[in-house]
Short mmCIF file of C-alpha atoms in Angstrom, two decimals:
data_model
loop_
_atom_site.label_atom_id
_atom_site.label_comp_id
_atom_site.label_asym_id
_atom_site.label_seq_id
_atom_site.Cartn_x
_atom_site.Cartn_y
_atom_site.Cartn_z
CA MET A 9 -77.39 217.99 65.72
CA ASP A 10 -79.34 219.21 62.50
CA PHE A 11 -78.66 222.45 61.06
CA GLY A 12 -81.48 225.25 58.78
CA LEU A 13 -79.88 227.41 55.94
CA LEU A 14 -83.45 227.23 53.78
CA GLY A 15 -84.58 230.11 55.28
CA PRO A 16 -83.35 231.43 58.32
CA VAL A 17 -80.06 229.85 60.17
CA THR A 18 -80.88 227.72 63.35
CA ALA A 19 -79.98 224.38 65.09
CA THR A 20 -81.77 221.65 66.17
CA ALA A 21 -80.69 219.44 68.74
CA ASP A 22 -81.33 215.94 68.50
CA ASP A 23 -84.22 216.26 70.63
CA GLY A 24 -86.29 218.14 68.47
CA THR A 25 -84.85 221.58 71.33
CA PRO A 26 -84.49 224.59 68.84
CA VAL A 27 -81.06 226.35 69.57
CA ALA A 28 -80.64 229.02 71.15
CA LEU A 29 -77.88 230.68 68.52
CA GLY A 30 -77.46 233.61 70.64
CA ALA A 31 -76.54 237.07 68.63
CA PRO A 32 -76.37 237.75 64.32
CA ARG A 33 -72.52 237.42 64.02
CA HIS A 34 -72.89 233.82 65.74
CA ARG A 35 -75.74 232.86 63.69
CA GLU A 36 -73.08 235.04 61.13
CA VAL A 37 -69.96 232.05 61.82
CA LEU A 38 -72.47 229.13 61.37
CA ALA A 39 -73.36 229.85 58.51
CA ARG A 40 -70.78 230.91 56.87
CA LEU A 41 -69.24 227.42 58.36
CA LEU A 42 -72.26 225.61 56.94
CA VAL A 43 -71.69 226.96 53.66
CA ALA A 44 -68.40 225.34 53.11
CA ARG A 45 -69.40 222.03 52.96
CA GLY A 46 -66.86 220.03 55.73
CA ARG A 47 -63.85 222.85 54.84
CA VAL A 48 -61.55 224.30 56.95
CA VAL A 49 -62.45 227.77 56.76
CA PRO A 50 -59.74 229.98 57.96
CA VAL A 51 -59.72 232.94 60.73
CA ASP A 52 -58.74 235.55 58.77
CA ARG A 53 -61.44 234.40 54.95
CA LEU A 54 -64.02 234.56 58.57
CA VAL A 55 -63.01 237.96 59.67
CA ALA A 56 -62.95 238.98 55.98
CA ASP A 57 -65.86 237.24 54.10
CA LEU A 58 -68.14 239.20 58.00
CA TRP A 59 -66.40 242.92 58.35
CA GLU A 60 -65.97 242.81 54.55
CA ASP A 61 -64.00 246.42 54.25
CA THR A 62 -63.90 247.48 57.37
CA PRO A 63 -62.53 244.44 59.89
CA PRO A 64 -61.73 246.94 63.34
CA ALA A 65 -58.40 246.32 65.29
CA GLY A 66 -59.56 243.54 67.26
CA ALA A 67 -61.21 241.43 64.11
CA VAL A 68 -59.47 238.62 65.66
CA GLY A 69 -59.97 238.10 68.67
CA ALA A 70 -63.50 238.18 68.00
CA VAL A 71 -64.51 236.00 65.60
CA ARG A 72 -63.53 233.51 68.33
CA THR A 73 -64.88 234.97 71.15
CA PHE A 74 -67.28 234.55 68.54
CA VAL A 75 -66.44 230.83 68.12
CA ALA A 76 -66.49 229.73 72.33
CA ALA A 77 -70.38 230.77 72.69
CA LEU A 78 -71.16 228.27 69.41
CA ARG A 79 -69.38 225.84 71.01
CA ARG A 80 -71.46 227.00 74.88
CA ALA A 81 -74.74 226.63 72.09
CA LEU A 82 -73.40 223.45 70.39
CA GLU A 83 -72.07 221.27 72.95
CA PRO A 84 -74.06 223.16 76.57
CA ASP A 85 -72.64 219.82 78.10
CA ARG A 86 -68.97 219.49 76.78
CA PRO A 87 -67.06 219.11 79.40
CA ALA A 88 -64.70 222.09 79.81
CA ARG A 89 -61.24 222.30 78.53
CA THR A 90 -62.35 219.26 75.89
CA PRO A 91 -62.17 219.32 72.80
CA SER A 92 -65.49 220.53 70.27
CA ARG A 93 -66.60 217.16 68.52
CA LEU A 94 -68.82 219.68 66.40
CA LEU A 95 -67.33 222.59 65.39
CA ALA A 96 -63.60 222.02 65.53
CA THR A 97 -60.14 224.24 65.58
CA VAL A 98 -57.85 222.78 62.40
CA GLY A 99 -55.07 224.63 61.49
CA PRO A 100 -55.55 228.50 60.98
CA GLY A 101 -58.87 227.56 61.02
CA TYR A 102 -62.53 226.05 62.42
CA LEU A 103 -64.00 223.00 60.28
CA LEU A 104 -67.99 222.37 61.52
CA ARG A 105 -68.61 218.76 62.15
CA ALA A 106 -72.06 218.18 59.98
CA ASP A 107 -73.24 214.72 58.41
CA ARG A 108 -75.20 215.82 54.67
CA THR A 109 -78.07 214.07 56.10
CA ALA A 110 -77.98 217.54 58.95
CA VAL A 111 -77.90 219.93 56.99
CA ASP A 112 -81.43 220.86 55.09
CA ALA A 113 -79.39 222.26 52.26
CA ARG A 114 -77.92 218.77 51.89
CA ARG A 115 -80.71 217.41 52.53
CA PHE A 116 -82.73 218.91 49.60
CA GLU A 117 -79.94 219.31 47.19
CA ASP A 118 -80.30 214.77 47.96
CA THR A 119 -83.59 214.30 48.19
CA ALA A 120 -84.23 216.63 44.79
CA GLU A 121 -81.38 214.08 42.83
CA GLN A 122 -84.01 211.04 43.84
CA ALA A 123 -86.76 212.83 42.85
CA ALA A 124 -85.22 213.78 38.82
CA ALA A 125 -84.16 209.73 38.86
CA ALA A 126 -87.29 208.55 39.53
CA ALA A 127 -90.29 208.01 37.26
CA PRO A 128 -93.73 210.44 38.12
CA SER A 129 -95.45 208.68 40.22
CA ALA A 130 -92.51 209.00 42.06
CA ALA A 131 -91.41 211.49 41.53
CA VAL A 132 -93.77 214.54 42.99
CA PRO A 133 -94.19 212.93 46.78
CA LEU A 134 -89.85 213.45 46.61
CA TRP A 135 -89.97 216.23 45.52
CA ASP A 136 -93.20 217.23 47.87
CA ILE A 137 -90.19 216.23 50.37
CA ALA A 138 -87.57 218.35 49.03
CA LEU A 139 -89.28 221.70 48.29
CA GLY A 140 -90.90 221.07 52.56
CA LEU A 141 -88.19 221.25 54.13
CA TRP A 142 -87.86 225.20 53.19
CA ARG A 143 -88.53 227.85 55.42
CA GLY A 144 -87.48 231.48 53.56
CA PRO A 145 -84.96 232.60 51.09
CA ALA A 146 -82.15 230.48 51.78
CA LEU A 147 -79.81 232.27 54.29
CA ALA A 148 -82.14 234.43 54.95
CA ASP A 149 -80.22 236.51 58.33
CA PHE A 150 -77.97 237.68 55.92
CA PRO A 151 -79.48 239.43 52.57
CA ALA A 152 -75.96 241.79 52.00
CA ALA A 153 -73.02 239.58 53.19
CA CYS A 154 -71.20 238.49 49.90
CA TRP A 155 -70.24 235.60 51.13
CA ALA A 156 -73.18 234.48 50.89
CA GLY A 157 -74.32 235.36 47.51
CA ALA A 158 -73.33 232.66 45.57
CA GLU A 159 -74.59 229.92 47.78
CA ARG A 160 -77.89 230.78 47.64
CA ALA A 161 -78.18 232.02 43.94
CA ARG A 162 -76.99 228.44 43.75
CA LEU A 163 -79.51 227.18 45.96
CA GLU A 164 -82.31 229.62 44.75
CA ALA A 165 -82.10 228.03 40.86
CA LEU A 166 -82.30 224.24 42.61
CA ARG A 167 -85.31 225.15 43.97
CA VAL A 168 -86.60 227.11 41.14
CA ASP A 169 -85.93 223.97 38.69
CA ALA A 170 -87.90 221.36 41.24
CA VAL A 171 -91.16 223.46 41.00
CA GLU A 172 -91.03 222.61 38.03
CA ARG A 173 -90.38 219.35 37.53
CA ARG A 174 -92.47 218.13 40.62
CA ALA A 175 -95.60 220.69 38.43
CA ASP A 176 -94.14 218.67 35.02
CA ALA A 177 -94.68 214.84 37.14
CA LEU A 178 -97.91 216.22 38.68
CA ILE A 179 -98.52 216.93 34.63
CA ALA A 180 -97.84 213.34 34.21
CA THR A 181 -99.52 211.77 36.25
CA GLY A 182 -103.28 213.31 35.62
CA SER A 183 -103.14 215.60 38.61
CA ALA A 184 -103.48 218.88 35.88
CA ARG A 185 -105.14 221.30 37.90
CA GLU A 186 -103.05 221.27 40.66
CA ALA A 187 -99.75 221.79 38.85
CA ALA A 188 -101.39 224.55 37.75
CA VAL A 189 -102.43 226.36 40.83
CA ALA A 190 -98.38 226.00 41.27
CA LEU A 191 -97.44 226.88 38.43
CA GLU A 192 -99.93 230.59 38.52
CA GLU A 193 -97.89 231.11 41.25
CA HIS A 194 -93.82 230.41 40.14
CA THR A 195 -94.77 232.23 37.32
CA ALA A 196 -95.56 235.32 38.55
CA ALA A 197 -92.87 235.69 40.59
CA HIS A 198 -90.33 234.52 37.54
CA PRO A 199 -91.72 236.00 34.59
CA TRP A 200 -88.32 234.69 32.52
CA ARG A 201 -88.80 231.93 32.52
CA GLU A 202 -89.87 229.90 29.24
CA ASP A 203 -90.35 226.76 31.00
CA GLY A 204 -92.75 227.90 32.76
CA TRP A 205 -94.44 229.05 31.33
CA VAL A 206 -95.17 225.86 28.64
CA LEU A 207 -95.46 223.82 32.19
CA LEU A 208 -98.71 226.86 32.90
CA ALA A 209 -99.62 226.35 29.43
CA THR A 210 -99.99 222.85 29.23
CA ALA A 211 -101.38 221.55 32.93
CA LEU A 212 -104.01 224.33 32.15
CA ASP A 213 -104.82 223.08 28.43
CA ARG A 214 -104.40 219.09 30.30
CA SER A 215 -106.94 221.22 33.32
CA GLY A 216 -109.74 221.73 30.15
CA ARG A 217 -109.06 225.22 30.04
CA ARG A 218 -107.59 225.37 26.16
CA GLY A 219 -108.37 229.57 26.24
CA ASP A 220 -106.27 230.15 29.28
CA ALA A 221 -103.00 228.26 28.09
CA LEU A 222 -103.56 230.54 25.23
CA ALA A 223 -103.50 233.69 26.79
CA ALA A 224 -101.09 232.14 28.93
CA LEU A 225 -98.80 231.98 26.12
CA ARG A 226 -99.43 235.30 24.86
CA THR A 227 -98.26 236.60 28.06
CA ALA A 228 -94.87 235.17 28.04
CA ARG A 229 -94.62 236.34 24.55
CA ARG A 230 -95.40 240.12 25.33
CA LEU A 231 -93.34 240.36 29.43
CA LEU A 232 -89.60 238.50 27.33
CA ALA A 233 -90.62 240.89 23.89
CA GLU A 234 -91.74 244.48 25.98
CA GLU A 235 -89.54 243.82 28.57
CA LEU A 236 -86.07 241.76 28.46
CA GLY A 237 -86.79 242.82 24.29
CA THR A 238 -85.84 239.61 23.28
CA ASP A 239 -88.00 237.34 21.03
CA PRO A 240 -89.06 234.02 22.76
CA GLY A 241 -88.08 230.73 22.12
CA PRO A 242 -88.87 228.03 19.65
CA ALA A 243 -90.73 226.02 23.13
CA LEU A 244 -93.41 228.12 23.95
CA ALA A 245 -93.76 228.23 19.22
CA ARG A 246 -94.76 224.25 20.27
CA ALA A 247 -96.31 224.31 22.76
CA GLU A 248 -98.58 226.91 21.73
CA ALA A 249 -98.97 224.17 18.03
CA LEU A 250 -99.80 221.51 20.94
CA ILE A 251 -102.20 222.89 22.12
CA LEU A 252 -104.42 224.38 18.78
CA ARG A 253 -103.56 220.62 17.36
CA GLY A 254 -106.51 219.37 19.88
CA PRO A 255 -107.58 217.35 23.17
CA ALA A 256 -104.36 216.75 24.40
CA ASP A 257 -104.04 212.86 26.76
CA PRO A 258 -103.86 213.48 29.67
CA ALA A 259 -100.76 211.22 30.33
CA THR A 260 -98.63 212.47 28.59
CA PRO A 261 -95.22 213.73 30.34
CA GLY A 262 -95.91 217.92 30.26
CA GLY A 263 -92.03 218.52 28.45
#
């Protein structure tokens, strides 16, 4: 069984068949258990997370009903009265037994770690694999759920870092034009990240677009000053100095 958190929550059987997870609450219980990363989630914690300040009188029974429905969906061939192999009752709560490699978010983290330790030429395909696992915003089904907020923010921060590291590896391997295309989209979505602007300016410069590179740095300075009221960091100044100094060696890493 394969599980997805990098987008809407999904479950896929070993033969590649998507699992029908049922009602939104069923999907939310599955996602909450996946976020627990192999730890038991007590029933009262599930009640608090699903209903926050307004749990109904029958909330505990409802959670048990949701879990029973998930067990039927995830293990349709499990004989009646046989304990679930995947979604176990442990003490006062539930435990989802999923290998690390069976969860897309964990595979993303592991592949990104491998890419970060690799040489640029080997890193690029690893970054592509890692970023290719994303199907949309993490935990996309639950944008307002308090329990999902911290994990969604953590995964998104890792994704943003991966985009920038991939671009840096592309620049280092002489693929500055490809990096520039990705970074133009990236800086539009994340205009407050100075590292993104520095990489974009570097990629544009290495692509023979020095004027556009300097314009990108001016845009970054303006956004930081007008929108955030902050001065640019030293990285922007260093990038501008390097660009103005003269032609760059395309084989030199983009910083």
